[in-house]
mmCIF file of C-alpha atoms in Angstrom:
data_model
loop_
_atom_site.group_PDB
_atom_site.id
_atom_site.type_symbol
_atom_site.label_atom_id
_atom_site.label_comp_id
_atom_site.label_asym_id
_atom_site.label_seq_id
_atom_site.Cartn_x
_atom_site.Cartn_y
_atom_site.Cartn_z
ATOM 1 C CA UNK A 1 80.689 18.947 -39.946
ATOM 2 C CA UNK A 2 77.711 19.161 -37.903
ATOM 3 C CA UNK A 3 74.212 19.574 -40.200
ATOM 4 C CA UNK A 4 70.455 19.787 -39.855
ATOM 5 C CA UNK A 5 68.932 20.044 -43.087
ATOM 6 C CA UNK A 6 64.928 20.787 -43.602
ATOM 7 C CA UNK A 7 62.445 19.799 -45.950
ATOM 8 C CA UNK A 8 60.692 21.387 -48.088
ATOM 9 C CA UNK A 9 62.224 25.065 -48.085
ATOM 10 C CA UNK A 10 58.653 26.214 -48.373
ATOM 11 C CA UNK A 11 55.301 24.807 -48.591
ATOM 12 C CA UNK A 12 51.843 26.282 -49.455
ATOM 13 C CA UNK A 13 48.574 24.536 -48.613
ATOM 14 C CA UNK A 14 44.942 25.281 -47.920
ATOM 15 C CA UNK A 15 43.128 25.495 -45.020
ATOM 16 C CA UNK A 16 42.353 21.453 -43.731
ATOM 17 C CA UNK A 17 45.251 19.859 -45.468
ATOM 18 C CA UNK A 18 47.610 17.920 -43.371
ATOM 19 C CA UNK A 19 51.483 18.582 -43.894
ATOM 20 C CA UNK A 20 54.140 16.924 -43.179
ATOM 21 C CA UNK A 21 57.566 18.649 -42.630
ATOM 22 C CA UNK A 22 61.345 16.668 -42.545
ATOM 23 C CA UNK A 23 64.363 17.573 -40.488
ATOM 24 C CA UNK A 24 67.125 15.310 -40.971
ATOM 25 C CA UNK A 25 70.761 15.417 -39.317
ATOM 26 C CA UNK A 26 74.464 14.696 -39.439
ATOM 27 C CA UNK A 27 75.552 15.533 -35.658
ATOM 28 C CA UNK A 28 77.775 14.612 -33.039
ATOM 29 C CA UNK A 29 76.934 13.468 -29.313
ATOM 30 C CA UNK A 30 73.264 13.767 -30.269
ATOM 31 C CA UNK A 31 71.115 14.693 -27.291
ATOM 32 C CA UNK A 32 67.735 15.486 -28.596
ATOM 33 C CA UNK A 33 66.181 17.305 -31.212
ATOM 34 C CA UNK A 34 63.696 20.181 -30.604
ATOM 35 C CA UNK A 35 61.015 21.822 -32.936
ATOM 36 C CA UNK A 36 60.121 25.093 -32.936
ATOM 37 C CA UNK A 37 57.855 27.715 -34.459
ATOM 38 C CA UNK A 38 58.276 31.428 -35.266
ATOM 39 C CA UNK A 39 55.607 34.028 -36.724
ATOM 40 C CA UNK A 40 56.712 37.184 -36.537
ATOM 41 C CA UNK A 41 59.516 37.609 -33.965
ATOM 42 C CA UNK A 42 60.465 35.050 -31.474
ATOM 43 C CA UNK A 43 60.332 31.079 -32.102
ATOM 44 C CA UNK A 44 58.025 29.607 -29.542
ATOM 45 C CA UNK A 45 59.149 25.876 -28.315
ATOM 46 C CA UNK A 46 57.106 22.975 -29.956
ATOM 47 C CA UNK A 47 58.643 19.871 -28.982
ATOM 48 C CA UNK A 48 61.622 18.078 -27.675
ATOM 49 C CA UNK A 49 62.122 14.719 -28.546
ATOM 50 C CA UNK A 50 65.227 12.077 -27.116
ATOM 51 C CA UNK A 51 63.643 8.465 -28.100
ATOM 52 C CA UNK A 52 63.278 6.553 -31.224
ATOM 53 C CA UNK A 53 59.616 5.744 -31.910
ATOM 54 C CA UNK A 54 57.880 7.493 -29.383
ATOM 55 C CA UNK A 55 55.308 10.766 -30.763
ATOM 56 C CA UNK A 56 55.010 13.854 -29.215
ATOM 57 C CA UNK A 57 51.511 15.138 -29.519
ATOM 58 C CA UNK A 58 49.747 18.704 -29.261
ATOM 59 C CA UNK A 59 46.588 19.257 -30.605
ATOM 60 C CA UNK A 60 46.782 19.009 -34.142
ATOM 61 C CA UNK A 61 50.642 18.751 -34.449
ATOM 62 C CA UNK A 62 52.674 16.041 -33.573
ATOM 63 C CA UNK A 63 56.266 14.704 -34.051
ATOM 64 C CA UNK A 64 58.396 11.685 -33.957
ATOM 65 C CA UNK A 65 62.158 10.873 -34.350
ATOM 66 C CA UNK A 66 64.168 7.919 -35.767
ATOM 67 C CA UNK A 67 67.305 7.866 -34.156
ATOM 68 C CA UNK A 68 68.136 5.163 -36.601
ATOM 69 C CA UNK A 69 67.637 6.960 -39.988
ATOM 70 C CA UNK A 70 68.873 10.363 -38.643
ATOM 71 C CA UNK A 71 65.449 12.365 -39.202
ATOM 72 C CA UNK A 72 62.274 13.416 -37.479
ATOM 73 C CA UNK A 73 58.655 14.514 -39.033
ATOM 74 C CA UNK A 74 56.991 17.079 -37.939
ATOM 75 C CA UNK A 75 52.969 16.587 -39.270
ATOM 76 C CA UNK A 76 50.126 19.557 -38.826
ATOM 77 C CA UNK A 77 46.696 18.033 -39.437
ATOM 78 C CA UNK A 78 43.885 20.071 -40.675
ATOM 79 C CA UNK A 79 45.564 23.007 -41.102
ATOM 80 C CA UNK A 80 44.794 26.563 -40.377
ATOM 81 C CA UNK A 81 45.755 29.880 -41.397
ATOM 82 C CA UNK A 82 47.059 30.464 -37.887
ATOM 83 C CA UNK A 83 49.599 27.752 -38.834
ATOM 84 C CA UNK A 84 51.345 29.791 -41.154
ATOM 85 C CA UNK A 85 54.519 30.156 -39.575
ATOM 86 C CA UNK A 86 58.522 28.968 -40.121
ATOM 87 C CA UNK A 87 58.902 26.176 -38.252
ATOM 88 C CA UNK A 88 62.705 25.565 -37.350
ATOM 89 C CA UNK A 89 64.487 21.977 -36.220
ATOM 90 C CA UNK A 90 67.384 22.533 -33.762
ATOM 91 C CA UNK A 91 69.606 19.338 -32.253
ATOM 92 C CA UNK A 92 71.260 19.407 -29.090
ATOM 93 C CA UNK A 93 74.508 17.746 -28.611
ATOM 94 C CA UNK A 94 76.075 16.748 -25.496
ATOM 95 C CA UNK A 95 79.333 19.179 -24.850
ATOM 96 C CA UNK A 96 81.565 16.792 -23.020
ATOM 97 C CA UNK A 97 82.677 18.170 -19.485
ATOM 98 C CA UNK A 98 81.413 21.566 -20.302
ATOM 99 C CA UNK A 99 78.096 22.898 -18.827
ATOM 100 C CA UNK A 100 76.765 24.278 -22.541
ATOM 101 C CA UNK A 101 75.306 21.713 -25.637
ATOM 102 C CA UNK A 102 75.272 23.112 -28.460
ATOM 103 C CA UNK A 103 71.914 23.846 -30.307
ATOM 104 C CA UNK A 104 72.373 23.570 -33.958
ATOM 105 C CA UNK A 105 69.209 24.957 -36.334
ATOM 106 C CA UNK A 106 68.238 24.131 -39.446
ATOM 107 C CA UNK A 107 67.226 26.795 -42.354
ATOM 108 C CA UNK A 108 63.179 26.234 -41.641
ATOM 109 C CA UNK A 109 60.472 25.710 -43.055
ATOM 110 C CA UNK A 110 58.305 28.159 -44.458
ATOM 111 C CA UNK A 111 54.541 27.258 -44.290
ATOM 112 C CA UNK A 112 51.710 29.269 -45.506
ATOM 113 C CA UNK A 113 48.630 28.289 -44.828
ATOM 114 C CA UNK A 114 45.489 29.966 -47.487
ATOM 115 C CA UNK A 115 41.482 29.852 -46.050
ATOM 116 C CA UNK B 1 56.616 32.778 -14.849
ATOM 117 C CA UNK B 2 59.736 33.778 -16.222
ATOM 118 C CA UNK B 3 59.978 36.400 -19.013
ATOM 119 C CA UNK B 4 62.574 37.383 -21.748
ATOM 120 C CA UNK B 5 62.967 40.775 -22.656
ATOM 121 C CA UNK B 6 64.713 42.426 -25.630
ATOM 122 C CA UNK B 7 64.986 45.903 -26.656
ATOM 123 C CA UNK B 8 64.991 47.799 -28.335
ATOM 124 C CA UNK B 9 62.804 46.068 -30.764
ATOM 125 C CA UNK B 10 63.854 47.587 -34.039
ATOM 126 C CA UNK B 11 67.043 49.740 -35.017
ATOM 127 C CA UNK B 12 68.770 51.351 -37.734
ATOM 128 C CA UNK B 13 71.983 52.721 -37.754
ATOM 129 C CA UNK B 14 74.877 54.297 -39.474
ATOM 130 C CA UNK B 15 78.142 52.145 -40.874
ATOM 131 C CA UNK B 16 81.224 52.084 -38.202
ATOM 132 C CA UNK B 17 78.086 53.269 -35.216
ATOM 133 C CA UNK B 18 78.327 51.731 -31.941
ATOM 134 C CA UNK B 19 76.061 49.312 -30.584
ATOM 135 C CA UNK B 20 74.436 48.004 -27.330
ATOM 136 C CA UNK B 21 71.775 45.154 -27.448
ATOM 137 C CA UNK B 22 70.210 44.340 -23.844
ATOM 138 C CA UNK B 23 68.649 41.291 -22.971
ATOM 139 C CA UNK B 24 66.719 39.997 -19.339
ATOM 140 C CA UNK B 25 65.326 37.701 -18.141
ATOM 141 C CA UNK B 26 62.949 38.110 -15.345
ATOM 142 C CA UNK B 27 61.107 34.889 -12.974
ATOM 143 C CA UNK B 28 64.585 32.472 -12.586
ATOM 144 C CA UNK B 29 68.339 32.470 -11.627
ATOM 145 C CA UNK B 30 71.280 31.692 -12.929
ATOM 146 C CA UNK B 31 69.924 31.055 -16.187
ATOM 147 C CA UNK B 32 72.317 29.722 -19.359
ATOM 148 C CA UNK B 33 71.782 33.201 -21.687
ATOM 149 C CA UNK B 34 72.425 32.912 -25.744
ATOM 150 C CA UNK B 35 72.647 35.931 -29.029
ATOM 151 C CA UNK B 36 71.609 34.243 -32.084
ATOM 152 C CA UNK B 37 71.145 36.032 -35.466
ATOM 153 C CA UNK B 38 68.723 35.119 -37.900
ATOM 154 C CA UNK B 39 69.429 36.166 -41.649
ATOM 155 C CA UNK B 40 66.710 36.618 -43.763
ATOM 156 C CA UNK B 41 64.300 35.018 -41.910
ATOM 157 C CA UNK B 42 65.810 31.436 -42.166
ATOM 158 C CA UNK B 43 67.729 29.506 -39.203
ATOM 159 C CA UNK B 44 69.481 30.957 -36.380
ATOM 160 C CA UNK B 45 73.259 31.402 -36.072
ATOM 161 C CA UNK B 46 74.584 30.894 -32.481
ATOM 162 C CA UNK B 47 76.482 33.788 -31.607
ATOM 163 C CA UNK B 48 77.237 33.686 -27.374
ATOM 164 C CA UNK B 49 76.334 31.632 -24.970
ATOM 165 C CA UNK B 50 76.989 32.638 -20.783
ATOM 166 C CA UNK B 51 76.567 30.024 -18.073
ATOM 167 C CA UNK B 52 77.492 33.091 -15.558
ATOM 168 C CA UNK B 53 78.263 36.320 -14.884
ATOM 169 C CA UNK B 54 81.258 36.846 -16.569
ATOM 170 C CA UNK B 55 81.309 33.961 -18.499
ATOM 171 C CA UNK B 56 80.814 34.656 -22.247
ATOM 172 C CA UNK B 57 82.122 31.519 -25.042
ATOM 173 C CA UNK B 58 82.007 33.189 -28.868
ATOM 174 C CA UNK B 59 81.024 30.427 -31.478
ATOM 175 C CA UNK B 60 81.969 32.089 -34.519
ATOM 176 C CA UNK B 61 84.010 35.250 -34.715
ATOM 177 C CA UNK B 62 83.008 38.435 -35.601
ATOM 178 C CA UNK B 63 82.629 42.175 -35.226
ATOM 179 C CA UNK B 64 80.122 41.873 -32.214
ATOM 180 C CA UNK B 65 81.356 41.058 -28.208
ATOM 181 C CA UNK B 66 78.424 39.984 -25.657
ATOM 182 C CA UNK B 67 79.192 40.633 -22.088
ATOM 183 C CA UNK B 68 77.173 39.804 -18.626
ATOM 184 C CA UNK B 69 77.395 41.982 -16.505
ATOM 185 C CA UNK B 70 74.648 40.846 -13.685
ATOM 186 C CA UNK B 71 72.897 37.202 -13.896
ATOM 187 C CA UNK B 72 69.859 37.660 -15.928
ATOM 188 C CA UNK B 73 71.170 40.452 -18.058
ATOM 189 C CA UNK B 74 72.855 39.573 -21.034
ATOM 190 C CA UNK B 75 74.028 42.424 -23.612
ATOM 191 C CA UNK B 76 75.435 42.654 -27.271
ATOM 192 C CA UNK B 77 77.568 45.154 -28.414
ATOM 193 C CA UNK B 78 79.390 46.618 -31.306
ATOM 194 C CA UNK B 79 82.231 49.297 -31.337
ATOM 195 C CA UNK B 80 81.517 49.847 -35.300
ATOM 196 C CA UNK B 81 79.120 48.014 -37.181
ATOM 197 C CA UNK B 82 79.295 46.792 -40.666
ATOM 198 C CA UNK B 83 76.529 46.549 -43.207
ATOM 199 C CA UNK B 84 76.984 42.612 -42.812
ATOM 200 C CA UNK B 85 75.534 43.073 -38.864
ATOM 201 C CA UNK B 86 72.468 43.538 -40.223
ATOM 202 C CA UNK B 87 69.705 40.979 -39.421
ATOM 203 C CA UNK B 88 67.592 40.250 -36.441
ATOM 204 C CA UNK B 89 68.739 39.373 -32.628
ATOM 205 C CA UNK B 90 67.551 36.607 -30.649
ATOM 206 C CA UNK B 91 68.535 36.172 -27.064
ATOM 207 C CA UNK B 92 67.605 33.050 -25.262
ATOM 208 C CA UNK B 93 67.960 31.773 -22.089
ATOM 209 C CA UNK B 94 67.533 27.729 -20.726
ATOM 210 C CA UNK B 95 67.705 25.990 -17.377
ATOM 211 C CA UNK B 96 70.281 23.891 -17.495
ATOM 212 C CA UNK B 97 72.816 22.978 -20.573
ATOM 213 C CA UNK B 98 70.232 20.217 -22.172
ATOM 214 C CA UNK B 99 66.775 21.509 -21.833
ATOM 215 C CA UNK B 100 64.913 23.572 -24.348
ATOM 216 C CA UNK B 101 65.503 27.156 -24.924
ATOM 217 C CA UNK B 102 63.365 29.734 -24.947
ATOM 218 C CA UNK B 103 63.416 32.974 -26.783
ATOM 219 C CA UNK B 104 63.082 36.785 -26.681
ATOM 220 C CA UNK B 105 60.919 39.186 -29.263
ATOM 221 C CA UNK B 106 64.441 39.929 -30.828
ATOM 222 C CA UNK B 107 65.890 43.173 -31.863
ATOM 223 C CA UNK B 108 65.486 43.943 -35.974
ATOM 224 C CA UNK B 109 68.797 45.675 -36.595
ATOM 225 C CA UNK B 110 69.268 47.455 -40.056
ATOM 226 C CA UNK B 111 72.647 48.782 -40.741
ATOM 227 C CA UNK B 112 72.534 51.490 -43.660
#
């Protein structure tokens, strides 16, 4: 069975701290895995990533994924309150002949970020 | 730009109501359209996916049917909820099978 599992649950930090969160993953036809981050209502798209190795960078947050170890990292440097968020991993599998891939999410993170 | 829209934003209604969910998406064509539900804040539940009008695949069954009835409208419906519909709605929409998706305000739906 397909799984994307994220670590911690929840996670409470103050203002400046860097954080790192874990999304690891037991899928088939792996595509890529995507990052995304939701305050109050809709998750807003963070990253995708498809390579080993290679970081994904935005500002302050940035991402990588090991293809080899089945995980990617997900790290917020000096932190601010307007980080406080769930952020949510998602894979995308390849579907075959179909025109769909599936998007599977994990349970998110909950970060809360105190000034 | 494209837009996703979602109302209404927040609902509450009766055990064994009807429902209707809508869902557009303004600024591109033929997009893929998805329902999620998200339970208690935590990770999202794929509920339909449409890669055309017409064309609605159900991942997990359930009391709720999705229909399309035009290309960027996408809609969720009930005949008679249950308490366990509760939850909030997600629709989504991407441009093409593998890219990322991207997400409406959602509909909080509280079934009493």
């Amino acid at each position: 069975e397909d799984k994307v599992v994220q670590s911690p649950l929840s996670l409470v930090v103050h203002e400046g701290d860097t954080v790192t969160l874990n999304c690891s993953y037991e899928v088939t036809n792996f595509r890529s895995l995507l990052w995304y981050k939701q305050e109050k209502k809709a998750p807003t798209f963070l990253f995708m990533l498809t390579s080993s190795g290679i970081e994904k960078k935005s500002g302050r947050l940035s991402s990588i994924l090991d293809k080899k170890e089945l995980f990617s990292i997900l790290n917020i440097t000096a932190t601010q309150t307007g980080d406080s968020a769930i952020y949510l991993c998602a894979l995308h599998q390849n579907a075959g002949g179909t025109s769909y891939g599936k998007l599977t999410f994990g349970q998110g993170t909950i970060l809360t970020v105190h000034p | 730009s494209q837009t996703i829209h979602q109302w209404p934003a927040t609902l509450v209604q009766p055990v064994g109501s009807p429902l209707s969910l809508e869902c557009t998406v303004e600024g591109t064509s033929n997009p893929n359209l998805y329902w999620y539900r998200q339970a208690a804040g935590r990770g999202l539940q794929l509920l339909f996916y449409s890669v055309g009008i017409g064309q609605i695949s159900s991942e997990v069954p359930q009391n709720l049917s999705a229909s399309r009835p035009q290309d960027r409208q996408f809609i969720l419906s009930s005949k008679k909820l249950l308490l366990s519909d509760s939850g909030f709605y997600l629709c989504a929409w991407s441009s093409g099978r593998l890219n990322e998706q991207f997400f409406g305000p959602g509909t909080r739906l509280t079934v009493l």
